[in-house]
Amino acid sequence: MAETNTNDELNVFVAALGLTGNDRYVRDMDALADRAEEGIKKIAAMADQRVDNVVVRGNYALSQLLEERFDADVFPNVEYYSMDWRMFLDDPAEDGDNYSVEGVMTGDDVPVGELMAAEHGVDASAFDLSDRDDRNDIDYSLLEQSRINRAKAKAMGKTDERVYNDFFDTVTTATHAVFLHDGTDRGMEAITTARGTNPWVKFATALSGDYVDVSANKDGDEILDWARYLVETSRSDVEAEDLTDGQVADLRARLSPDDLEYLGLKPQAAPENEPEPEAGAAASEVTPAKAD
C-alpha cells in the first residue's frame, strides 16, 4: 500500500486481538511485549525509517509495558487508545447514500435504559450511554451476549477509523500496523478493516502504509493462558476436571484463591508442619558436651 504520511513520521498501530487483548488470559506480558516489539521492528525495517509513535489498542497493560521499555529520547512515544463498547449498545443500523452501517441493536432489542427501567426502576428517559456513571450501572444479565459482541466489534471498528484517518485529532494517526493475535486466526477482521472495509462506519478509511501480523501462540510459546480461558469461557465444554495435573499445578502456582475458586479449583493445601518433639524425647537426643 502506498504511504501518504505528509509529516514524514512513521506511526505504528499495535492492535492486540483475541486473547492477546485480554490481560486475564496473558500469562507472560513481557513475552507479549517482545512480540509487539518484533512487529514494530519489522515495520521499521520495511520502511527503512525509525518509528516515531506507537498507538496500542486492546491491551492497556501492554501499552504501559512498552512505554516503560522505550526511552522517549530515542524510541517511539507510546499511547493507548480505545473506545468504550458500552456507548454503542443502543446503536441501530444506518443506511444512506453510498454507505451502510451494521446495527448493534437489532431485531427485538430495546434500549438499555428501558431494560434498566423495567428491571431496576431507573428513569429510562434520563439513562444516557454517553454518561460513564450510567454505563457503570448497566446490568449485563439483561443483555444478550450477541449484542455485547456487536458493541465490542463496533468499538474496535470506530477506534480503527480514528487511528487510520487524520481527520480525527483525538489520537495520533497511524500509517502502519502490527496485529498481535492468538493463533486461532490472523485477525482477518482487522486486516480487512486496514484495507478499507469496515462495516461499523459510514465511510471506511484504509491504512495508508503496510501491516504485519504476529502470532503469540507459536510452538513452544507460553504467552497465553489457554487453560484458564477454556475453563472460563461459555463457548468451551472444558471443565476444571478436564485439565491435566500439570495445568492444574501451574494455575495453582499463579492464581489467587478467589480466581481458583472461580475456576472450580481448590487452592493447594499448605504442607502440614512437622510435629513438635516431646520435651523428654528431645532431651534424650541431645549429646552432652564433654568437659575440658
Short mmCIF file of C-alpha atoms in Angstrom, two decimals:
data_model
loop_
_atom_site.label_atom_id
_atom_site.label_comp_id
_atom_site.label_asym_id
_atom_site.label_seq_id
_atom_site.Cartn_x
_atom_site.Cartn_y
_atom_site.Cartn_z
CA MET A 1 0.00 0.00 0.00
CA ALA A 2 1.21 3.49 -0.80
CA GLU A 3 2.24 5.61 2.14
CA THR A 4 0.58 9.05 2.42
CA ASN A 5 2.20 10.36 5.57
CA THR A 6 2.69 14.07 4.96
CA ASN A 7 4.54 14.58 8.25
CA ASP A 8 7.22 12.03 7.34
CA GLU A 9 6.57 10.28 10.65
CA LEU A 10 6.36 6.53 10.96
CA ASN A 11 3.45 5.87 13.31
CA VAL A 12 2.58 2.26 14.13
CA PHE A 13 -0.77 0.96 15.35
CA VAL A 14 -0.42 -2.13 17.57
CA ALA A 15 -3.76 -3.92 17.85
CA ALA A 16 -3.95 -6.75 20.40
CA LEU A 17 -6.53 -9.21 19.05
CA GLY A 18 -8.25 -12.20 20.60
CA LEU A 19 -6.68 -13.42 23.84
CA THR A 20 -3.72 -11.06 23.41
CA GLY A 21 -6.12 -8.21 24.13
CA ASN A 22 -7.33 -9.61 27.44
CA ASP A 23 -4.98 -9.22 30.41
CA ARG A 24 -6.77 -12.07 32.17
CA TYR A 25 -5.53 -14.57 29.61
CA VAL A 26 -1.98 -13.28 29.12
CA ARG A 27 0.31 -15.19 31.44
CA ASP A 28 3.56 -13.58 30.23
CA MET A 29 3.12 -9.89 29.41
CA ASP A 30 6.86 -9.40 28.89
CA ALA A 31 6.86 -12.07 26.19
CA LEU A 32 3.84 -10.45 24.55
CA ALA A 33 5.66 -7.12 24.58
CA ASP A 34 8.62 -8.87 22.92
CA ARG A 35 6.32 -9.95 20.08
CA ALA A 36 4.94 -6.42 19.77
CA GLU A 37 8.49 -5.06 19.51
CA GLU A 38 9.27 -7.73 16.92
CA GLY A 39 6.43 -6.43 14.78
CA ILE A 40 7.39 -2.79 15.30
CA LYS A 41 10.97 -3.54 14.22
CA LYS A 42 9.69 -5.33 11.10
CA ILE A 43 7.71 -2.24 10.16
CA ALA A 44 10.76 -0.01 10.73
CA ALA A 45 12.88 -2.30 8.53
CA MET A 46 10.24 -2.35 5.78
CA ALA A 47 10.01 1.44 5.78
CA ASP A 48 13.76 1.92 6.34
CA GLN A 49 12.86 4.53 8.92
CA ARG A 50 12.69 4.79 12.70
CA VAL A 51 9.29 4.54 14.38
CA ASP A 52 8.13 7.84 15.88
CA ASN A 53 4.87 6.89 17.59
CA VAL A 54 3.08 3.73 18.67
CA VAL A 55 -0.66 3.58 19.33
CA VAL A 56 -1.85 0.48 21.22
CA ARG A 57 -5.41 -0.81 21.14
CA GLY A 58 -6.89 -3.65 23.15
CA ASN A 59 -4.41 -4.18 25.98
CA TYR A 60 -3.67 -1.27 28.30
CA ALA A 61 -1.12 -3.24 30.33
CA LEU A 62 0.82 -3.92 27.13
CA SER A 63 0.89 -0.20 26.29
CA GLN A 64 2.19 0.59 29.77
CA LEU A 65 4.94 -2.01 29.46
CA LEU A 66 6.00 -0.75 26.04
CA GLU A 67 6.06 2.79 27.38
CA GLU A 68 8.36 1.67 30.20
CA ARG A 69 10.67 -0.09 27.74
CA PHE A 70 11.02 2.77 25.32
CA ASP A 71 13.23 5.76 26.07
CA ALA A 72 11.32 8.84 24.91
CA ASP A 73 14.56 10.46 23.72
CA VAL A 74 15.40 7.62 21.35
CA PHE A 75 12.49 5.27 20.85
CA PRO A 76 8.82 5.89 19.91
CA ASN A 77 6.26 7.64 22.05
CA VAL A 78 3.55 5.21 23.17
CA GLU A 79 -0.12 5.97 23.70
CA TYR A 80 -3.19 3.84 24.35
CA TYR A 81 -6.47 4.44 22.56
CA SER A 82 -9.77 2.60 22.60
CA MET A 83 -13.47 3.35 22.71
CA ASP A 84 -15.86 2.07 25.37
CA TRP A 85 -18.05 -0.56 23.69
CA ARG A 86 -20.89 0.17 26.11
CA MET A 87 -21.50 3.50 24.36
CA PHE A 88 -22.70 1.66 21.25
CA LEU A 89 -25.21 -0.77 22.79
CA ASP A 90 -28.22 1.21 21.54
CA ASP A 91 -26.89 1.93 18.04
CA PRO A 92 -29.29 0.86 15.26
CA ALA A 93 -28.31 0.04 11.70
CA GLU A 94 -27.80 3.01 9.38
CA ASP A 95 -28.28 3.18 5.62
CA GLY A 96 -27.79 6.12 3.29
CA ASP A 97 -26.23 7.22 0.04
CA ASN A 98 -23.21 5.02 -0.58
CA TYR A 99 -22.98 3.70 2.97
CA SER A 100 -24.46 1.01 5.20
CA VAL A 101 -23.59 0.58 8.86
CA GLU A 102 -24.39 -2.60 10.81
CA GLY A 103 -26.62 -2.27 13.85
CA VAL A 104 -25.70 -3.22 17.38
CA MET A 105 -29.34 -3.11 18.46
CA THR A 106 -31.20 -5.47 16.14
CA GLY A 107 -34.42 -7.49 15.98
CA ASP A 108 -36.34 -7.34 19.25
CA ASP A 109 -33.60 -5.48 21.13
CA VAL A 110 -34.76 -2.49 23.17
CA PRO A 111 -32.69 0.42 24.51
CA VAL A 112 -30.64 -0.34 27.60
CA GLY A 113 -32.42 2.42 29.53
CA GLU A 114 -35.78 0.69 29.02
CA LEU A 115 -34.34 -2.62 30.21
CA MET A 116 -32.93 -0.92 33.30
CA ALA A 117 -36.24 0.83 33.93
CA ALA A 118 -38.22 -2.41 33.79
CA GLU A 119 -35.81 -4.35 35.99
CA HIS A 120 -34.40 -1.72 38.35
CA GLY A 121 -36.84 1.19 38.20
CA VAL A 122 -34.41 3.73 36.74
CA ASP A 123 -35.67 6.70 34.70
CA ALA A 124 -35.36 5.44 31.12
CA SER A 125 -35.59 8.94 29.65
CA ALA A 126 -32.60 10.06 31.72
CA PHE A 127 -30.45 6.96 31.15
CA ASP A 128 -27.64 8.00 28.81
CA LEU A 129 -24.95 5.66 27.46
CA SER A 130 -22.69 8.67 26.87
CA ASP A 131 -22.59 9.11 30.65
CA ARG A 132 -19.92 6.96 32.30
CA ASP A 133 -21.90 6.67 35.55
CA ASP A 134 -24.91 5.32 33.67
CA ARG A 135 -22.72 2.88 31.77
CA ASN A 136 -21.26 1.67 35.04
CA ASP A 137 -24.78 0.88 36.28
CA ILE A 138 -25.63 -1.44 33.37
CA ASP A 139 -26.95 -4.84 34.41
CA TYR A 140 -25.30 -7.10 31.84
CA SER A 141 -27.57 -10.00 32.69
CA LEU A 142 -30.28 -8.10 30.79
CA LEU A 143 -28.28 -8.15 27.54
CA GLU A 144 -27.81 -10.91 25.00
CA GLN A 145 -24.17 -11.88 24.51
CA SER A 146 -24.57 -11.38 20.76
CA ARG A 147 -25.48 -7.73 21.34
CA ILE A 148 -22.46 -7.26 23.59
CA ASN A 149 -20.26 -8.85 20.90
CA ARG A 150 -21.62 -6.47 18.26
CA ALA A 151 -20.99 -3.48 20.52
CA LYS A 152 -17.40 -4.60 21.07
CA ALA A 153 -16.91 -5.09 17.33
CA LYS A 154 -18.25 -1.60 16.65
CA ALA A 155 -15.99 -0.09 19.31
CA MET A 156 -12.98 -1.67 17.61
CA GLY A 157 -14.17 -0.54 14.17
CA LYS A 158 -14.71 3.02 15.35
CA THR A 159 -11.32 3.03 17.07
CA ASP A 160 -9.63 1.92 13.85
CA GLU A 161 -11.44 4.64 11.92
CA ARG A 162 -9.97 7.30 14.20
CA VAL A 163 -6.49 5.82 14.15
CA TYR A 164 -6.35 5.48 10.34
CA ASN A 165 -7.99 8.82 9.44
CA ASP A 166 -6.13 12.06 10.14
CA PHE A 167 -9.45 13.90 10.29
CA PHE A 168 -9.73 12.97 13.97
CA ASP A 169 -7.45 14.80 16.40
CA THR A 170 -8.17 12.59 19.43
CA VAL A 171 -5.35 10.17 18.64
CA THR A 172 -2.13 10.01 16.64
CA THR A 173 -2.81 8.93 13.06
CA ALA A 174 -1.14 5.60 12.32
CA THR A 175 0.48 4.90 8.97
CA HIS A 176 1.38 1.22 9.58
CA ALA A 177 0.07 -1.55 11.81
CA VAL A 178 1.06 -4.62 13.80
CA PHE A 179 -1.70 -7.12 14.51
CA LEU A 180 -0.92 -9.33 17.52
CA HIS A 181 -3.11 -12.42 17.52
CA ASP A 182 -3.60 -15.64 19.47
CA GLY A 183 -3.09 -18.07 16.61
CA THR A 184 -6.74 -19.04 16.21
CA ASP A 185 -6.78 -16.80 13.15
CA ARG A 186 -4.61 -14.00 11.79
CA GLY A 187 -7.03 -11.24 12.77
CA MET A 188 -8.78 -11.19 9.41
CA GLU A 189 -11.34 -8.60 10.56
CA ALA A 190 -8.51 -6.25 11.49
CA ILE A 191 -6.82 -6.88 8.14
CA THR A 192 -9.97 -6.19 6.11
CA THR A 193 -10.53 -3.02 8.14
CA ALA A 194 -6.96 -1.94 7.37
CA ARG A 195 -7.76 -2.47 3.70
CA GLY A 196 -10.72 -0.11 3.95
CA THR A 197 -13.64 -2.46 4.63
CA ASN A 198 -15.26 -1.51 7.94
CA PRO A 199 -18.97 -2.38 8.42
CA TRP A 200 -19.23 -0.21 11.54
CA VAL A 201 -18.51 3.21 9.99
CA LYS A 202 -20.11 5.16 7.17
CA PHE A 203 -17.04 5.74 5.04
CA ALA A 204 -14.16 3.43 5.92
CA THR A 205 -10.58 4.68 5.78
CA ALA A 206 -7.80 2.35 4.70
CA LEU A 207 -4.47 2.19 6.48
CA SER A 208 -2.05 4.24 4.37
CA GLY A 209 1.00 2.02 4.87
CA ASP A 210 1.85 -1.65 5.47
CA TYR A 211 0.87 -4.08 8.20
CA VAL A 212 2.27 -7.29 9.65
CA ASP A 213 0.62 -9.98 11.75
CA VAL A 214 2.47 -11.54 14.67
CA SER A 215 1.35 -14.68 16.50
CA ALA A 216 1.63 -15.03 20.26
CA ASN A 217 0.87 -18.73 20.02
CA LYS A 218 3.80 -20.28 18.17
CA ASP A 219 5.05 -23.77 19.01
CA GLY A 220 6.61 -23.71 22.45
CA ASP A 221 5.07 -20.38 23.45
CA GLU A 222 3.67 -20.00 26.95
CA ILE A 223 2.45 -16.44 26.49
CA LEU A 224 -1.29 -17.10 26.69
CA ASP A 225 -3.28 -18.79 29.44
CA TRP A 226 -5.29 -21.22 27.35
CA ALA A 227 -6.20 -23.47 30.31
CA ARG A 228 -7.82 -20.60 32.19
CA TYR A 229 -9.58 -19.34 29.08
CA LEU A 230 -11.02 -22.72 28.11
CA VAL A 231 -12.42 -23.36 31.60
CA GLU A 232 -13.88 -19.87 31.97
CA THR A 233 -15.43 -19.30 28.57
CA SER A 234 -19.00 -20.33 27.92
CA ARG A 235 -18.01 -21.25 24.36
CA SER A 236 -15.94 -24.18 25.59
CA ASP A 237 -17.00 -27.52 27.02
CA VAL A 238 -13.79 -27.82 29.06
CA GLU A 239 -14.24 -28.19 32.81
CA ALA A 240 -11.64 -27.90 35.55
CA GLU A 241 -11.54 -31.69 35.92
CA ASP A 242 -10.55 -31.98 32.23
CA LEU A 243 -7.25 -30.19 32.84
CA THR A 244 -4.01 -32.14 33.21
CA ASP A 245 -2.24 -32.33 36.55
CA GLY A 246 0.45 -30.05 35.14
CA GLN A 247 -2.08 -27.43 34.07
CA VAL A 248 -3.77 -27.51 37.46
CA ALA A 249 -0.42 -27.17 39.25
CA ASP A 250 0.51 -24.23 37.03
CA LEU A 251 -2.79 -22.45 37.71
CA ARG A 252 -2.43 -23.02 41.45
CA ALA A 253 1.06 -21.54 41.36
CA ARG A 254 -0.06 -18.37 39.57
CA LEU A 255 -3.65 -17.56 40.51
CA SER A 256 -5.20 -16.19 43.68
CA PRO A 257 -7.52 -18.34 45.82
CA ASP A 258 -10.51 -16.34 44.55
CA ASP A 259 -9.53 -16.92 40.91
CA LEU A 260 -9.03 -20.62 41.57
CA GLU A 261 -12.42 -20.85 43.24
CA TYR A 262 -14.00 -19.19 40.20
CA LEU A 263 -12.44 -21.89 38.04
CA GLY A 264 -13.72 -24.60 40.36
CA LEU A 265 -10.29 -25.45 41.74
CA LYS A 266 -9.26 -25.60 45.36
CA PRO A 267 -6.02 -23.84 46.33
CA GLN A 268 -3.08 -26.10 47.02
CA ALA A 269 -3.24 -27.19 50.63
CA ALA A 270 -0.37 -25.91 52.74
CA PRO A 271 2.04 -28.69 53.83
CA GLU A 272 1.46 -29.85 57.38
CA ASN A 273 4.11 -28.79 59.89
CA GLU A 274 6.34 -31.42 61.42
CA PRO A 275 5.01 -32.32 64.89
CA GLU A 276 6.93 -30.77 67.74
CA PRO A 277 9.08 -33.44 69.53
CA GLU A 278 8.17 -34.14 73.12
CA ALA A 279 10.41 -32.49 75.69
CA GLY A 280 11.72 -35.76 77.07
CA ALA A 281 12.47 -37.18 73.68
CA ALA A 282 14.24 -34.02 72.63
CA ALA A 283 16.39 -34.05 75.73
CA SER A 284 17.35 -37.70 75.26
CA GLU A 285 18.58 -36.97 71.74
CA VAL A 286 20.96 -34.24 72.90
CA THR A 287 24.59 -35.32 73.39
CA PRO A 288 26.03 -33.70 76.49
CA ALA A 289 29.12 -31.60 75.92
CA LYS A 290 32.35 -33.11 77.14
CA ALA A 291 34.14 -31.33 79.93
CA ASP A 292 37.56 -29.94 79.12
#
